[in-house]
């Protein structure tokens, strides 16, 4: 088992090293560094951004936008998903509205949000929140609809009230779905924040990106992308950890040996 | 088969060799009628192409009575319990509980279903605590009750496991503990002991029978095991193959406080099992090679 892990990591490092070596050595021979830059230059730019504190400043802004949108959209999506999922009449009545908004690529709303909310941080939070809302809402809604009717019947026989059903059956069986929605949302939350910054902003990683691109500074663009990747990975890890804590019985599932 | 356990703890009075004069109910038992099926029938599927599960069931059950139900697989045994619990309405006839037709979930019954329906996100102790939490009992009382019940069903040491970490029989026992936790008037039990080993099964049978006699519980108990049907029941309802109808209601001539450990040599017990075998044998022969877990 341990040997296997070591092998896996060796393969990963070899691949990464090979890629960087080809990139570094090939730049200027195989491809034009003007377009693809070089790992060493990107590292230098990245270090520069890091040392001057600009990276933290801009990344901080993007994180705040993405997180605020993520949390607001996630909470609202869960709440509305449960409400419509438990209230069949309302859910069915609103079906077309849900479908329309689901089909609409939310990014298309960005210009409208600029008009409504200006180019400040609010606009990015609202854009991100809207995107996350629909992903989480739809997953939660599906999950609530899929709650085992047998379990609900058993609970009602025991004399359960709606509040009991909600806290003891619906919420626990829906968390899996909520987290599926949340995990799906991480990249979209970043897209929301970044697109908002690309369209109109003078701060944030999106701004850093478009600023570098505007100056045809390929290394700067790659450095910004690197920062975005790191941010995305961190956000993903955070959601995973949160998920693990919220669903200890699932962790039990993974840990226990399979038997059927 | 009921094995002879190593420890012969005497439970209840010694068995009476003669069934004569043994009444169905002991003096202190309330004998008022509690559940009544009147021409009960249930079909599934569409009105155009109905699948008749069971029909024409007439059955009266007194308070405090222990009724066992046997019959070939798919004859509507679970259907009877479901209707008593109010999971669905009859398509024919009616089901009365305490004199009123069952409408909606009947909260005076506790139901241990054929599949355990435990909550996978709760540990064993929390699963057993569920009905007590719903009744808003104080925390200390819940903890105490749960501990008692865990011991009663022999799950000591597993309170802190998730349901997915239990074996099939352990899940059944967890479901049984949950059922006993909420102390309803009537217990509906669908093959509760099917997955248990012989020793534990006998121990649980003794516990259940004692508990029900002591607390005057009414029980509808579905089983595939003829010995169990006789050992536990005051009366045994034998159903025909689908569509399930009452073939015979066998009154078991054993005392209410019978000693389950000593039944094997009891004449009434032997006579009743023989009779049930003869009733079910043709069906069993027809079903050969088919399901029946
Ligand atoms: N929800 C349902 N929808 C459609 N048909 C059903 C449903 N529940 C039961 N049936 C049918 O009704 C008949 C009786 O079912 P039931 O579950 O009562 O059988 P049973 O006597 O409990 O059988 P077993 O001993 O195998 O548990 C079966 O033929 C089954 O196919
Ligand atoms: Mg059944």
XYZ file of C-alpha atoms and ligand atoms in Angstrom:
585
model
C 0.000 0.000 0.000
C 2.705 2.436 1.057
C 4.881 1.453 -1.861
C 2.000 2.180 -4.191
C 1.595 5.683 -2.809
C 5.283 6.359 -3.285
C 5.076 5.127 -6.873
C 2.058 7.315 -7.553
C 3.847 10.380 -6.264
C 6.975 9.511 -8.239
C 4.915 9.347 -11.433
C 3.256 12.681 -10.658
C 6.539 14.443 -9.949
C 8.166 12.969 -13.037
C 5.284 14.183 -15.205
C 5.377 17.675 -13.701
C 9.168 17.860 -13.962
C 9.088 16.649 -17.566
C 6.438 19.193 -18.506
C 8.344 22.075 -16.908
C 11.616 20.946 -18.477
C 10.124 20.746 -21.981
C 8.411 24.108 -21.454
C 11.549 25.786 -20.188
C 13.932 24.199 -22.691
C 11.554 24.368 -25.633
C 10.684 28.021 -25.246
C 12.470 29.912 -28.003
C 13.161 26.673 -29.950
C 9.885 24.769 -30.187
C 7.494 27.603 -29.407
C 7.517 31.360 -29.126
C 8.039 32.564 -25.522
C 6.010 35.677 -26.405
C 2.900 33.484 -26.338
C 3.729 30.864 -23.766
C 6.389 32.525 -21.654
C 8.717 30.336 -19.562
C 8.281 28.640 -16.189
C 11.233 30.569 -14.779
C 9.798 33.924 -15.848
C 6.365 32.998 -14.550
C 7.899 32.008 -11.237
C 9.761 35.302 -11.133
C 6.582 37.284 -11.824
C 4.692 35.224 -9.285
C 7.382 35.824 -6.711
C 7.314 39.516 -7.500
C 3.559 39.622 -6.984
C 3.942 37.695 -3.785
C 6.795 39.796 -2.398
C 5.132 43.121 -3.180
C 1.933 41.958 -1.471
C -0.095 42.671 -4.594
C -1.015 39.019 -4.928
C -2.513 38.874 -1.460
C -4.356 42.122 -1.975
C -5.972 41.075 -5.252
C -6.489 37.435 -4.258
C -8.055 38.632 -1.004
C -10.612 40.665 -2.909
C -11.486 37.748 -5.179
C -11.724 35.392 -2.210
C -14.082 37.739 -0.415
C -16.301 38.041 -3.492
C -16.300 34.321 -4.213
C -16.843 33.320 -0.587
C -19.575 35.863 0.092
C -21.390 34.827 -3.070
C -20.787 31.164 -2.292
C -22.168 31.382 1.234
C -25.172 33.587 0.360
C -26.026 31.583 -2.752
C -25.492 28.286 -0.948
C -27.688 29.187 2.026
C -30.433 30.664 -0.122
C -30.287 27.712 -2.519
C -30.579 25.200 0.308
C -33.446 27.075 1.976
C -35.475 27.592 -1.189
C -34.728 24.043 -2.343
C -36.109 22.601 0.882
C -39.107 24.939 0.859
C -40.122 24.099 -2.707
C -39.203 20.448 -2.268
C -41.450 20.031 0.786
C -44.248 22.117 -0.711
C -45.267 20.138 -3.752
C -47.893 22.606 -4.986
C -45.542 25.575 -4.905
C -42.742 23.548 -6.452
C -44.884 22.437 -9.353
C -46.319 25.922 -9.872
C -42.831 27.401 -10.103
C -41.445 24.660 -12.344
C -41.356 26.799 -15.539
C -39.641 29.680 -13.754
C -37.039 27.297 -12.397
C -36.478 25.836 -15.843
C -36.060 29.248 -17.470
C -33.541 30.442 -14.930
C -31.751 27.147 -14.962
C -31.373 27.261 -18.751
C -30.102 30.829 -18.758
C -26.308 31.078 -18.572
C -26.077 33.313 -15.525
C -22.963 35.064 -16.886
C -25.259 36.784 -19.382
C -26.730 38.701 -16.449
C -23.369 40.307 -15.640
C -23.857 43.499 -17.709
C -27.310 43.946 -16.208
C -25.886 43.601 -12.718
C -23.275 46.261 -13.571
C -26.116 48.643 -14.423
C -28.063 47.743 -11.303
C -25.358 47.415 -8.709
C -22.391 49.333 -10.127
C -18.864 48.026 -10.519
C -18.123 47.551 -6.848
C -17.726 44.376 -4.914
C -21.530 43.955 -4.499
C -22.006 43.242 -8.174
C -19.507 40.366 -8.099
C -21.002 38.940 -4.932
C -24.475 39.038 -6.456
C -23.316 37.489 -9.724
C -21.487 34.706 -7.889
C -24.392 34.240 -5.513
C -26.857 33.880 -8.380
C -24.763 31.215 -10.062
C -24.207 29.257 -6.853
C -27.834 29.646 -5.842
C -29.145 27.785 -8.849
C -26.664 24.951 -8.645
C -27.311 24.389 -4.949
C -31.039 24.994 -5.236
C -31.487 22.454 -8.008
C -29.502 19.775 -6.217
C -31.291 20.387 -2.920
C -34.679 20.352 -4.625
C -33.910 17.029 -6.317
C -32.655 15.673 -3.016
C -35.737 16.713 -1.050
C -37.956 15.157 -3.684
C -35.974 11.972 -3.376
C -36.286 11.641 0.412
C -37.425 8.098 1.143
C -41.215 8.105 1.478
C -40.964 4.959 3.558
C -38.767 6.705 6.112
C -41.194 9.615 6.237
C -44.090 7.190 6.788
C -42.220 5.401 9.583
C -41.524 8.748 11.226
C -45.147 9.837 10.944
C -46.267 6.587 12.548
C -44.034 7.511 15.466
C -45.947 10.772 15.689
C -43.364 13.014 14.026
C -44.299 16.598 13.309
C -43.117 18.437 10.196
C -40.281 19.945 12.240
C -39.150 16.442 13.265
C -39.296 15.274 9.666
C -37.265 18.277 8.597
C -34.496 17.969 11.155
C -34.354 14.192 11.485
C -34.961 12.940 7.952
C -35.068 15.646 5.305
C -31.973 17.631 6.283
C -29.692 14.634 6.888
C -30.699 12.937 3.670
C -30.390 16.180 1.759
C -26.903 17.193 2.950
C -25.346 14.832 0.434
C -27.153 16.675 -2.317
C -26.398 20.092 -0.914
C -22.727 19.224 -0.910
C -22.889 17.901 -4.446
C -24.271 21.315 -5.357
C -21.625 23.115 -3.317
C -18.770 21.126 -4.837
C -20.088 21.786 -8.326
C -20.329 25.451 -7.412
C -16.713 26.054 -6.402
C -15.374 26.632 -9.933
C -18.514 28.552 -10.869
C -18.206 30.796 -7.854
C -14.722 31.693 -9.064
C -16.012 32.179 -12.598
C -18.622 34.566 -11.244
C -16.110 36.604 -9.291
C -13.512 36.614 -12.097
C -15.935 37.461 -14.893
C -17.268 40.282 -12.765
C -13.721 41.572 -12.348
C -12.863 41.090 -16.001
C -15.871 43.133 -17.083
C -15.483 46.002 -14.687
C -13.033 46.326 -11.833
C -9.758 47.782 -10.710
C -9.059 45.108 -8.127
C -9.048 41.336 -7.823
C -7.335 38.467 -9.606
C -9.555 38.999 -12.656
C -8.288 42.543 -12.870
C -4.690 41.344 -12.464
C -5.311 38.917 -15.293
C -6.823 41.409 -17.710
C -4.265 44.039 -16.752
C -1.365 41.711 -17.586
C -3.103 40.622 -20.797
C -3.647 44.265 -21.735
C 0.098 44.808 -21.567
C 0.794 41.581 -23.476
C 2.640 40.365 -20.393
C 2.249 36.613 -20.920
C 4.242 35.751 -17.803
C 1.950 37.982 -15.750
C -1.103 36.253 -17.219
C 0.275 32.841 -16.326
C 1.210 34.022 -12.862
C -2.372 35.221 -12.320
C -3.733 31.922 -13.618
C -1.451 30.069 -11.239
C -2.831 32.115 -8.368
C -6.380 31.325 -9.484
C -5.623 27.592 -9.634
C -4.185 27.650 -6.126
C -7.256 29.502 -4.884
C -9.621 27.026 -6.546
C -7.809 24.036 -5.076
C -7.893 25.587 -1.612
C -11.614 26.285 -1.884
C -12.262 22.731 -3.027
C -10.306 21.308 -0.132
C -12.195 23.520 2.284
C -15.563 22.295 0.982
C -14.407 18.659 1.164
C -13.311 19.095 4.758
C -16.579 20.809 5.645
C -18.458 17.947 3.980
C -16.517 15.348 5.936
C -17.413 17.078 9.166
C -21.047 17.508 8.309
C -21.534 13.868 7.312
C -19.606 11.645 9.708
C -21.690 8.623 8.669
C -20.380 9.005 5.128
C -16.822 8.990 6.404
C -17.754 5.758 8.149
C -18.888 4.474 4.773
C -15.515 5.137 3.178
C -13.518 3.795 6.093
C -15.383 0.570 6.549
C -14.497 -2.393 4.428
C -16.925 -3.152 1.677
C -19.370 -5.992 2.251
C -22.615 -6.697 0.468
C -37.250 -25.716 15.685
C -36.768 -24.392 19.148
C -33.410 -25.368 20.564
C -32.920 -26.096 24.186
C -30.818 -23.343 25.727
C -28.090 -24.156 28.202
C -29.612 -22.110 30.981
C -33.104 -23.206 31.861
C -34.407 -20.061 33.488
C -38.006 -20.565 34.307
C -40.204 -18.004 32.627
C -43.810 -17.760 33.647
C -45.698 -20.755 34.961
C -44.784 -24.285 33.955
C -46.719 -25.484 30.914
C -50.023 -27.116 31.564
C -50.163 -30.574 30.014
C -53.857 -30.317 29.357
C -55.118 -27.483 27.198
C -58.617 -28.035 28.426
C -60.085 -25.131 30.298
C -57.254 -22.833 29.295
C -58.806 -19.632 28.235
C -57.337 -17.383 25.591
C -57.091 -14.435 27.908
C -56.009 -14.259 31.464
C -58.446 -12.636 33.867
C -56.740 -9.265 34.026
C -56.507 -8.882 30.261
C -58.937 -6.475 28.684
C -60.799 -8.429 26.085
C -62.429 -5.590 24.223
C -62.183 -5.811 20.467
C -59.442 -3.547 19.153
C -58.823 -4.232 15.475
C -61.373 -5.401 12.973
C -61.031 -6.198 9.283
C -64.371 -6.133 7.495
C -64.308 -7.630 4.018
C -60.873 -6.132 3.643
C -59.389 -6.239 0.157
C -56.450 -4.489 -1.416
C -55.463 -4.289 -5.067
C -52.389 -2.662 -6.469
C -51.818 -1.255 -9.925
C -54.325 0.554 -12.140
C -58.109 0.279 -12.009
C -58.034 -1.275 -15.493
C -55.443 -3.918 -14.654
C -55.637 -4.412 -10.896
C -53.379 -6.846 -9.111
C -55.459 -8.251 -6.277
C -53.107 -8.801 -3.354
C -55.709 -9.860 -0.856
C -59.523 -9.889 -0.555
C -62.435 -10.757 1.633
C -60.526 -10.712 4.892
C -62.736 -10.791 7.986
C -60.854 -10.747 11.214
C -61.443 -9.507 14.728
C -58.602 -8.970 17.127
C -59.095 -8.381 20.827
C -56.986 -6.035 22.872
C -54.053 -7.880 24.346
C -54.214 -10.685 21.816
C -51.105 -12.057 20.124
C -51.976 -12.868 16.528
C -49.516 -14.619 14.256
C -50.001 -14.533 10.512
C -48.630 -17.169 8.167
C -49.108 -17.799 4.476
C -47.145 -18.210 1.281
C -44.940 -15.402 0.086
C -46.805 -12.596 -1.659
C -50.202 -13.473 -0.173
C -50.677 -10.114 1.499
C -49.342 -10.506 5.017
C -47.410 -7.232 4.908
C -50.439 -5.702 3.221
C -52.563 -6.465 6.288
C -50.045 -4.754 8.550
C -49.744 -1.773 6.219
C -53.486 -1.299 6.237
C -53.587 -1.477 10.035
C -50.890 1.191 10.179
C -52.866 3.302 7.726
C -50.075 3.383 5.140
C -52.751 2.926 2.499
C -56.533 2.708 2.417
C -58.266 -0.574 1.586
C -59.658 -0.887 -1.929
C -62.519 -3.001 -0.521
C -64.091 -3.178 2.875
C -62.602 -1.385 5.847
C -60.209 -1.665 8.726
C -61.353 -0.459 12.115
C -59.024 0.379 14.961
C -60.662 0.958 18.323
C -64.005 1.079 16.550
C -63.071 3.802 14.075
C -61.937 3.271 10.485
C -58.202 3.765 10.105
C -57.661 6.995 8.181
C -54.117 8.197 7.693
C -51.152 7.168 9.764
C -52.316 5.219 12.786
C -50.104 6.486 15.566
C -51.327 3.968 18.086
C -49.410 1.202 16.380
C -45.684 0.628 16.233
C -44.491 -0.977 13.057
C -41.392 -3.048 12.605
C -41.295 -3.378 8.846
C -39.901 -6.196 6.775
C -36.951 -4.048 5.706
C -35.570 -2.263 8.731
C -35.820 1.378 7.581
C -33.217 2.620 10.034
C -31.698 6.060 9.559
C -28.226 5.561 8.042
C -26.987 8.918 9.335
C -27.657 7.982 12.933
C -25.724 5.615 15.094
C -27.442 2.639 16.686
C -28.202 4.423 19.961
C -29.554 7.492 18.164
C -31.721 5.285 15.955
C -33.266 3.692 19.016
C -33.684 7.111 20.621
C -35.609 8.443 17.613
C -39.166 7.728 18.796
C -38.302 9.013 22.279
C -36.952 12.237 20.796
C -40.147 12.620 18.831
C -42.094 12.219 22.073
C -39.908 15.000 23.521
C -38.749 12.888 26.454
C -36.046 14.316 28.722
C -32.463 13.559 27.665
C -31.559 11.577 30.771
C -34.578 9.336 30.409
C -33.805 8.735 26.733
C -30.234 7.759 27.526
C -31.365 5.356 30.221
C -34.070 3.742 28.069
C -31.730 3.366 25.117
C -29.138 1.659 27.234
C -31.716 -0.791 28.592
C -33.006 -1.586 25.137
C -29.542 -2.043 23.647
C -28.871 -4.606 26.302
C -32.266 -6.223 25.857
C -31.690 -6.907 22.165
C -28.081 -7.915 22.715
C -26.403 -5.015 20.930
C -24.238 -4.029 23.875
C -21.066 -2.361 22.626
C -22.555 -1.396 19.274
C -24.423 1.722 20.359
C -21.752 3.842 18.765
C -21.750 2.120 15.350
C -23.445 3.328 12.223
C -26.152 1.122 10.791
C -24.018 0.368 7.743
C -21.520 -1.322 10.038
C -24.040 -3.852 11.364
C -24.951 -7.301 10.118
C -28.466 -8.032 8.878
C -29.565 -9.625 12.135
C -28.107 -6.772 14.158
C -30.069 -4.287 12.097
C -33.231 -6.255 12.841
C -32.442 -6.109 16.520
C -31.821 -2.385 16.309
C -35.203 -1.952 14.607
C -36.792 -4.094 17.307
C -35.265 -1.950 20.038
C -36.574 1.149 18.288
C -40.050 -0.376 18.139
C -39.986 -1.284 21.826
C -38.689 2.190 22.691
C -41.882 3.946 21.863
C -44.241 1.666 23.614
C -47.344 1.769 21.394
C -50.558 -0.129 22.194
C -50.242 -2.386 19.212
C -47.116 -3.898 17.721
C -47.034 -4.735 14.025
C -44.088 -7.000 13.374
C -43.177 -8.245 9.924
C -40.857 -11.241 10.197
C -38.889 -9.575 12.971
C -36.800 -12.584 13.971
C -36.179 -14.071 10.559
C -32.524 -13.096 10.424
C -31.580 -14.129 13.953
C -29.677 -17.200 15.072
C -31.630 -19.882 16.907
C -30.471 -18.978 20.420
C -31.061 -15.275 20.081
C -34.351 -15.877 18.337
C -35.635 -17.913 21.246
C -34.414 -15.328 23.728
C -36.174 -12.567 21.793
C -39.348 -14.611 21.486
C -39.402 -15.120 25.244
C -38.792 -11.420 25.861
C -41.481 -10.365 23.433
C -44.069 -12.795 24.702
C -43.406 -11.802 28.324
C -43.462 -8.130 27.550
C -46.715 -8.346 25.658
C -48.443 -10.457 28.262
C -47.264 -8.201 31.049
C -48.189 -4.931 29.340
C -51.245 -6.366 27.587
C -49.979 -5.380 24.136
C -51.824 -6.372 21.028
C -49.545 -7.919 18.437
C -49.832 -8.729 14.754
C -46.841 -10.884 14.018
C -45.999 -12.088 10.514
C -43.724 -15.092 10.242
C -42.725 -17.822 7.837
C -41.850 -20.127 10.688
C -44.686 -22.423 11.719
C -43.076 -23.277 15.056
C -42.750 -19.599 15.841
C -46.353 -18.953 14.808
C -47.569 -21.573 17.291
C -45.112 -20.780 20.058
C -45.968 -17.095 20.160
C -49.549 -16.803 19.008
C -52.830 -16.898 20.879
C -54.354 -17.397 17.470
C -52.719 -17.999 14.136
C -54.226 -16.637 10.924
C -53.423 -18.855 7.947
C -53.769 -17.120 4.584
C -54.156 -18.751 1.186
C -51.880 -17.991 -1.763
C -52.519 -14.810 -3.731
C -55.094 -13.349 -3.662
C -54.713 -13.869 0.052
C -57.856 -14.929 1.889
C -58.265 -16.330 5.369
C -57.926 -20.069 5.086
C -58.335 -20.808 8.727
C -57.882 -19.130 12.049
C -56.230 -21.617 14.370
C -56.721 -21.051 18.062
C -53.565 -22.074 19.848
C -54.483 -23.940 22.974
C -51.581 -22.808 25.081
C -51.682 -20.683 28.233
C -51.001 -17.016 27.927
C -48.015 -17.192 30.235
C -46.591 -20.249 28.486
C -43.012 -21.326 28.970
C -41.432 -21.157 25.547
C -38.452 -23.232 26.664
C -40.637 -26.250 27.378
C -42.986 -26.217 24.428
C -41.293 -28.859 22.352
C -42.817 -31.736 24.256
C -46.159 -30.029 24.811
C -49.030 -31.983 23.224
C -51.062 -28.920 22.253
C -47.998 -27.385 20.709
C -47.281 -30.467 18.645
C -50.895 -30.788 17.569
C -51.079 -27.151 16.505
C -47.830 -27.252 14.493
C -48.956 -30.469 12.800
C -52.230 -28.852 11.906
C -50.526 -25.755 10.496
C -48.126 -27.898 8.494
C -51.009 -29.787 6.958
C -52.728 -26.502 6.085
C -49.667 -24.998 4.482
C -48.127 -28.098 2.934
C -50.084 -28.020 -0.340
C -49.177 -24.360 -0.792
C -45.608 -25.069 0.142
C -45.445 -27.898 -2.391
C -46.855 -25.664 -5.091
C -44.339 -22.975 -4.231
C -41.395 -25.294 -4.298
C -38.362 -23.648 -5.814
C -39.929 -20.223 -5.508
C -38.948 -17.358 -3.227
C -39.752 -17.705 0.513
C -36.677 -16.330 2.264
N -46.526 -1.121 -3.183
C -46.932 -2.146 -3.960
N -47.194 -1.929 -5.256
C -47.632 -2.947 -6.031
N -47.823 -4.193 -5.616
C -47.568 -4.474 -4.329
C -47.106 -3.468 -3.443
N -46.955 -4.023 -2.218
C -47.280 -5.315 -2.357
N -47.661 -5.592 -3.607
C -48.137 -6.886 -4.102
O -49.115 -7.363 -3.224
C -48.947 -8.729 -2.973
C -48.885 -8.960 -1.468
O -47.742 -8.311 -0.971
P -47.268 -8.448 0.522
O -46.075 -7.598 0.663
O -48.413 -8.144 1.419
O -46.881 -9.989 0.594
P -46.393 -10.828 1.839
O -47.437 -11.806 2.166
O -45.932 -9.907 2.909
O -45.149 -11.594 1.198
P -43.751 -11.962 1.869
O -43.994 -13.130 2.754
O -42.904 -12.344 0.711
O -43.255 -10.763 2.592
C -47.659 -9.156 -3.649
O -47.996 -9.970 -4.745
C -47.021 -7.888 -4.127
O -46.545 -8.063 -5.419
Mg -44.137 -9.305 3.583
